[in-house]
Amino acid sequence: MSSAQPVPAIISGQPKAATLLARSAGSDKIAHAYLFRGPDGVGKRDAAIAFAARLNCDTLENGAACGHCPTCRKLFSGNHPDFIHIEPDGAAIKIGQIRELKKALSFPPLEARHRVALLADVHTMRREAANSLLKTLEEPPADTILILTGDEAGGILPTILSRCQVIPFFALPYGHVAATLAREEEIGEDEAAALAAAAEGSLGRARMLHKSGLLAQRRTIIETLLKYSAAAPKGVEPLLNLAEESGALKETLPELFDLLRLWLRDLVITAIGGPAALIGSRDLQPLSASALQRWSLPDLIERFDLLAEAEKQLSRNCNRALVCEVLFFALL
Ligand SMILES: [Zn+2]
């Protein structure tokens, strides 16, 4: 994921990763390969840049990168020749990208004490590409450190995992995400808090939700749904229009479905008296109360299944507007 946001000079919101990496850099026991592992959008890429800066900064301040020397400036603006950043080309990092990386690494670093190659989202990497990386991972050239990022699900091949020092990353505290977002986007506290909760502690996802306006779309859908009587819906025009509109969302439609699922989950948590801290749909509080009066727990569970069915159809490339229409009427 690339982002236009400025990269902070220190690793923020991830105390465990920050401690482990500071210890690693401070003791000069630097591993030759790290795997930054955790959910999407919680700062793994920024942490890799900050770590590269910590290792190469010309004028460390209290053991941390200064953020303003020429080396830091190049790194934080994405212009350092010895910071190599590889992102999936389409769905995954391909074997051709690994070959190019190996070629680039066969030359010595241009100016860095520690060249860093960042390979993002290695959980998407196929076996062929992964195998081609193994030897480099085990014995990278002198002065080169590989940093891989990946999610916490099971998609990372054991052969990769066993060759890396794993640095765990976690969902960010909602307050941290909200404060960062409020500062970056100049939005109000309430809106920032709602976005942070809906993104479940992923700053990257919160930024996407802000940009896409999906929370507002979700609210309109739910408001509309709750206006109808399930038994005999009348004047269905607005619902049809919403289905049309949602169908036109294209690549963000699955994200909208995710948000609807999050809301259903929150209703279930509330229905069974679960902890309020888990609530990700805080922007929907009054609507959620009327939804809970309308639907019983079994009703809610049934709606999860309806949503899953709609997602399945979406992945089979069925007509999006039609999928939304069927879903919205079924949810009533
Ligand atoms: Zn510096």
mmCIF file with all atom_site columns, N, CA, C and O in Angstrom, residues 307-331:
data_model
loop_
_atom_site.group_PDB
_atom_site.id
_atom_site.type_symbol
_atom_site.label_atom_id
_atom_site.label_alt_id
_atom_site.label_comp_id
_atom_site.label_asym_id
_atom_site.label_entity_id
_atom_site.label_seq_id
_atom_site.pdbx_PDB_ins_code
_atom_site.Cartn_x
_atom_site.Cartn_y
_atom_site.Cartn_z
_atom_site.occupancy
_atom_site.B_iso_or_equiv
_atom_site.pdbx_formal_charge
_atom_site.auth_seq_id
_atom_site.auth_comp_id
_atom_site.auth_asym_id
_atom_site.auth_atom_id
_atom_site.pdbx_PDB_model_num
ATOM 1   N N  . LEU A 1 307 ? -25.769 -12.119 4.016   1.00 0.00 ? 307 LEU A N  1
ATOM 2   C CA . LEU A 1 307 ? -24.642 -11.298 3.589   1.00 0.00 ? 307 LEU A CA 1
ATOM 3   C C  . LEU A 1 307 ? -23.541 -12.177 2.972   1.00 0.00 ? 307 LEU A C  1
ATOM 4   O O  . LEU A 1 307 ? -22.960 -11.838 1.939   1.00 0.00 ? 307 LEU A O  1
ATOM 5   N N  . ALA A 1 308 ? -23.293 -13.311 3.608   1.00 0.00 ? 308 ALA A N  1
ATOM 6   C CA . ALA A 1 308 ? -22.274 -14.238 3.093   1.00 0.00 ? 308 ALA A CA 1
ATOM 7   C C  . ALA A 1 308 ? -22.654 -14.721 1.694   1.00 0.00 ? 308 ALA A C  1
ATOM 8   O O  . ALA A 1 308 ? -21.810 -14.834 0.803   1.00 0.00 ? 308 ALA A O  1
ATOM 9   N N  . GLU A 1 309 ? -23.955 -14.987 1.524   1.00 0.00 ? 309 GLU A N  1
ATOM 10  C CA . GLU A 1 309 ? -24.448 -15.445 0.221   1.00 0.00 ? 309 GLU A CA 1
ATOM 11  C C  . GLU A 1 309 ? -24.227 -14.349 -0.834  1.00 0.00 ? 309 GLU A C  1
ATOM 12  O O  . GLU A 1 309 ? -23.757 -14.617 -1.946  1.00 0.00 ? 309 GLU A O  1
ATOM 13  N N  . ALA A 1 310 ? -24.522 -13.104 -0.461  1.00 0.00 ? 310 ALA A N  1
ATOM 14  C CA . ALA A 1 310 ? -24.334 -11.987 -1.394  1.00 0.00 ? 310 ALA A CA 1
ATOM 15  C C  . ALA A 1 310 ? -22.852 -11.852 -1.752  1.00 0.00 ? 310 ALA A C  1
ATOM 16  O O  . ALA A 1 310 ? -22.499 -11.594 -2.903  1.00 0.00 ? 310 ALA A O  1
ATOM 17  N N  . GLU A 1 311 ? -21.970 -12.032 -0.779  1.00 0.00 ? 311 GLU A N  1
ATOM 18  C CA . GLU A 1 311 ? -20.532 -11.929 -1.051  1.00 0.00 ? 311 GLU A CA 1
ATOM 19  C C  . GLU A 1 311 ? -20.074 -13.020 -2.000  1.00 0.00 ? 311 GLU A C  1
ATOM 20  O O  . GLU A 1 311 ? -19.225 -12.799 -2.858  1.00 0.00 ? 311 GLU A O  1
ATOM 21  N N  . LYS A 1 312 ? -20.651 -14.195 -1.816  1.00 0.00 ? 312 LYS A N  1
ATOM 22  C CA . LYS A 1 312 ? -20.306 -15.305 -2.688  1.00 0.00 ? 312 LYS A CA 1
ATOM 23  C C  . LYS A 1 312 ? -20.684 -14.965 -4.132  1.00 0.00 ? 312 LYS A C  1
ATOM 24  O O  . LYS A 1 312 ? -19.923 -15.191 -5.060  1.00 0.00 ? 312 LYS A O  1
ATOM 25  N N  . GLN A 1 313 ? -21.871 -14.399 -4.287  1.00 0.00 ? 313 GLN A N  1
ATOM 26  C CA . GLN A 1 313 ? -22.328 -14.044 -5.635  1.00 0.00 ? 313 GLN A CA 1
ATOM 27  C C  . GLN A 1 313 ? -21.455 -12.943 -6.243  1.00 0.00 ? 313 GLN A C  1
ATOM 28  O O  . GLN A 1 313 ? -21.161 -12.945 -7.427  1.00 0.00 ? 313 GLN A O  1
ATOM 29  N N  . LEU A 1 314 ? -21.045 -12.048 -5.391  1.00 0.00 ? 314 LEU A N  1
ATOM 30  C CA . LEU A 1 314 ? -20.182 -10.964 -5.844  1.00 0.00 ? 314 LEU A CA 1
ATOM 31  C C  . LEU A 1 314 ? -18.865 -11.529 -6.385  1.00 0.00 ? 314 LEU A C  1
ATOM 32  O O  . LEU A 1 314 ? -18.363 -11.104 -7.418  1.00 0.00 ? 314 LEU A O  1
ATOM 33  N N  . SER A 1 315 ? -18.319 -12.502 -5.658  1.00 0.00 ? 315 SER A N  1
ATOM 34  C CA . SER A 1 315 ? -17.040 -13.074 -6.077  1.00 0.00 ? 315 SER A CA 1
ATOM 35  C C  . SER A 1 315 ? -17.196 -13.890 -7.353  1.00 0.00 ? 315 SER A C  1
ATOM 36  O O  . SER A 1 315 ? -16.228 -14.184 -8.041  1.00 0.00 ? 315 SER A O  1
ATOM 37  N N  . ARG A 1 316 ? -18.459 -14.269 -7.653  1.00 0.00 ? 316 ARG A N  1
ATOM 38  C CA . ARG A 1 316 ? -18.694 -14.993 -8.921  1.00 0.00 ? 316 ARG A CA 1
ATOM 39  C C  . ARG A 1 316 ? -19.050 -14.027 -10.047 1.00 0.00 ? 316 ARG A C  1
ATOM 40  O O  . ARG A 1 316 ? -19.581 -14.431 -11.075 1.00 0.00 ? 316 ARG A O  1
ATOM 41  N N  . ASN A 1 317 ? -18.825 -12.736 -9.791  1.00 0.00 ? 317 ASN A N  1
ATOM 42  C CA . ASN A 1 317 ? -19.079 -11.716 -10.813 1.00 0.00 ? 317 ASN A CA 1
ATOM 43  C C  . ASN A 1 317 ? -20.530 -11.620 -11.250 1.00 0.00 ? 317 ASN A C  1
ATOM 44  O O  . ASN A 1 317 ? -20.815 -11.331 -12.411 1.00 0.00 ? 317 ASN A O  1
ATOM 45  N N  . CYS A 1 318 ? -21.450 -11.883 -10.331 1.00 0.00 ? 318 CYS A N  1
ATOM 46  C CA . CYS A 1 318 ? -22.857 -11.670 -10.666 1.00 0.00 ? 318 CYS A CA 1
ATOM 47  C C  . CYS A 1 318 ? -23.098 -10.166 -10.776 1.00 0.00 ? 318 CYS A C  1
ATOM 48  O O  . CYS A 1 318 ? -22.304 -9.364  -10.301 1.00 0.00 ? 318 CYS A O  1
ATOM 49  N N  . ASN A 1 319 ? -24.209 -9.792  -11.377 1.00 0.00 ? 319 ASN A N  1
ATOM 50  C CA . ASN A 1 319 ? -24.572 -8.380  -11.518 1.00 0.00 ? 319 ASN A CA 1
ATOM 51  C C  . ASN A 1 319 ? -24.639 -7.708  -10.131 1.00 0.00 ? 319 ASN A C  1
ATOM 52  O O  . ASN A 1 319 ? -25.435 -8.097  -9.276  1.00 0.00 ? 319 ASN A O  1
ATOM 53  N N  . ARG A 1 320 ? -23.793 -6.715  -9.937  1.00 0.00 ? 320 ARG A N  1
ATOM 54  C CA . ARG A 1 320 ? -23.638 -6.126  -8.606  1.00 0.00 ? 320 ARG A CA 1
ATOM 55  C C  . ARG A 1 320 ? -24.911 -5.474  -8.088  1.00 0.00 ? 320 ARG A C  1
ATOM 56  O O  . ARG A 1 320 ? -25.284 -5.632  -6.921  1.00 0.00 ? 320 ARG A O  1
ATOM 57  N N  . ALA A 1 321 ? -25.562 -4.711  -8.960  1.00 0.00 ? 321 ALA A N  1
ATOM 58  C CA . ALA A 1 321 ? -26.773 -4.016  -8.519  1.00 0.00 ? 321 ALA A CA 1
ATOM 59  C C  . ALA A 1 321 ? -27.844 -5.035  -8.125  1.00 0.00 ? 321 ALA A C  1
ATOM 60  O O  . ALA A 1 321 ? -28.565 -4.852  -7.142  1.00 0.00 ? 321 ALA A O  1
ATOM 61  N N  . LEU A 1 322 ? -27.892 -6.126  -8.879  1.00 0.00 ? 322 LEU A N  1
ATOM 62  C CA . LEU A 1 322 ? -28.883 -7.164  -8.603  1.00 0.00 ? 322 LEU A CA 1
ATOM 63  C C  . LEU A 1 322 ? -28.569 -7.853  -7.269  1.00 0.00 ? 322 LEU A C  1
ATOM 64  O O  . LEU A 1 322 ? -29.467 -8.114  -6.457  1.00 0.00 ? 322 LEU A O  1
ATOM 65  N N  . VAL A 1 323 ? -27.282 -8.131  -7.049  1.00 0.00 ? 323 VAL A N  1
ATOM 66  C CA . VAL A 1 323 ? -26.874 -8.746  -5.781  1.00 0.00 ? 323 VAL A CA 1
ATOM 67  C C  . VAL A 1 323 ? -27.298 -7.848  -4.613  1.00 0.00 ? 323 VAL A C  1
ATOM 68  O O  . VAL A 1 323 ? -27.849 -8.315  -3.614  1.00 0.00 ? 323 VAL A O  1
ATOM 69  N N  . CYS A 1 324 ? -27.073 -6.537  -4.775  1.00 0.00 ? 324 CYS A N  1
ATOM 70  C CA . CYS A 1 324 ? -27.442 -5.591  -3.711  1.00 0.00 ? 324 CYS A CA 1
ATOM 71  C C  . CYS A 1 324 ? -28.951 -5.565  -3.518  1.00 0.00 ? 324 CYS A C  1
ATOM 72  O O  . CYS A 1 324 ? -29.455 -5.551  -2.393  1.00 0.00 ? 324 CYS A O  1
ATOM 73  N N  . GLU A 1 325 ? -29.676 -5.568  -4.618  1.00 0.00 ? 325 GLU A N  1
ATOM 74  C CA . GLU A 1 325 ? -31.137 -5.506  -4.531  1.00 0.00 ? 325 GLU A CA 1
ATOM 75  C C  . GLU A 1 325 ? -31.685 -6.723  -3.764  1.00 0.00 ? 325 GLU A C  1
ATOM 76  O O  . GLU A 1 325 ? -32.462 -6.577  -2.828  1.00 0.00 ? 325 GLU A O  1
ATOM 77  N N  . VAL A 1 326 ? -31.219 -7.900  -4.170  1.00 0.00 ? 326 VAL A N  1
ATOM 78  C CA . VAL A 1 326 ? -31.689 -9.121  -3.504  1.00 0.00 ? 326 VAL A CA 1
ATOM 79  C C  . VAL A 1 326 ? -31.315 -9.067  -2.019  1.00 0.00 ? 326 VAL A C  1
ATOM 80  O O  . VAL A 1 326 ? -32.131 -9.381  -1.145  1.00 0.00 ? 326 VAL A O  1
ATOM 81  N N  . LEU A 1 327 ? -30.088 -8.636  -1.752  1.00 0.00 ? 327 LEU A N  1
ATOM 82  C CA . LEU A 1 327 ? -29.625 -8.577  -0.358  1.00 0.00 ? 327 LEU A CA 1
ATOM 83  C C  . LEU A 1 327 ? -30.473 -7.601  0.470   1.00 0.00 ? 327 LEU A C  1
ATOM 84  O O  . LEU A 1 327 ? -30.970 -7.944  1.540   1.00 0.00 ? 327 LEU A O  1
ATOM 85  N N  . PHE A 1 328 ? -30.659 -6.407  -0.033  1.00 0.00 ? 328 PHE A N  1
ATOM 86  C CA . PHE A 1 328 ? -31.368 -5.387  0.739   1.00 0.00 ? 328 PHE A CA 1
ATOM 87  C C  . PHE A 1 328 ? -32.798 -5.828  1.049   1.00 0.00 ? 328 PHE A C  1
ATOM 88  O O  . PHE A 1 328 ? -33.287 -5.639  2.172   1.00 0.00 ? 328 PHE A O  1
ATOM 89  N N  . PHE A 1 329 ? -33.474 -6.414  0.076   1.00 0.00 ? 329 PHE A N  1
ATOM 90  C CA . PHE A 1 329 ? -34.834 -6.866  0.340   1.00 0.00 ? 329 PHE A CA 1
ATOM 91  C C  . PHE A 1 329 ? -34.847 -8.025  1.325   1.00 0.00 ? 329 PHE A C  1
ATOM 92  O O  . PHE A 1 329 ? -35.732 -8.132  2.178   1.00 0.00 ? 329 PHE A O  1
ATOM 93  N N  . ALA A 1 330 ? -33.825 -8.896  1.232   1.00 0.00 ? 330 ALA A N  1
ATOM 94  C CA . ALA A 1 330 ? -33.767 -10.034 2.154   1.00 0.00 ? 330 ALA A CA 1
ATOM 95  C C  . ALA A 1 330 ? -33.469 -9.578  3.580   1.00 0.00 ? 330 ALA A C  1
ATOM 96  O O  . ALA A 1 330 ? -33.915 -10.180 4.539   1.00 0.00 ? 330 ALA A O  1
ATOM 97  N N  . LEU A 1 331 ? -32.725 -8.493  3.700   1.00 0.00 ? 331 LEU A N  1
ATOM 98  C CA . LEU A 1 331 ? -32.346 -8.005  5.032   1.00 0.00 ? 331 LEU A CA 1
ATOM 99  C C  . LEU A 1 331 ? -33.522 -7.386  5.792   1.00 0.00 ? 331 LEU A C  1
ATOM 100 O O  . LEU A 1 331 ? -33.495 -7.269  7.005   1.00 0.00 ? 331 LEU A O  1
#
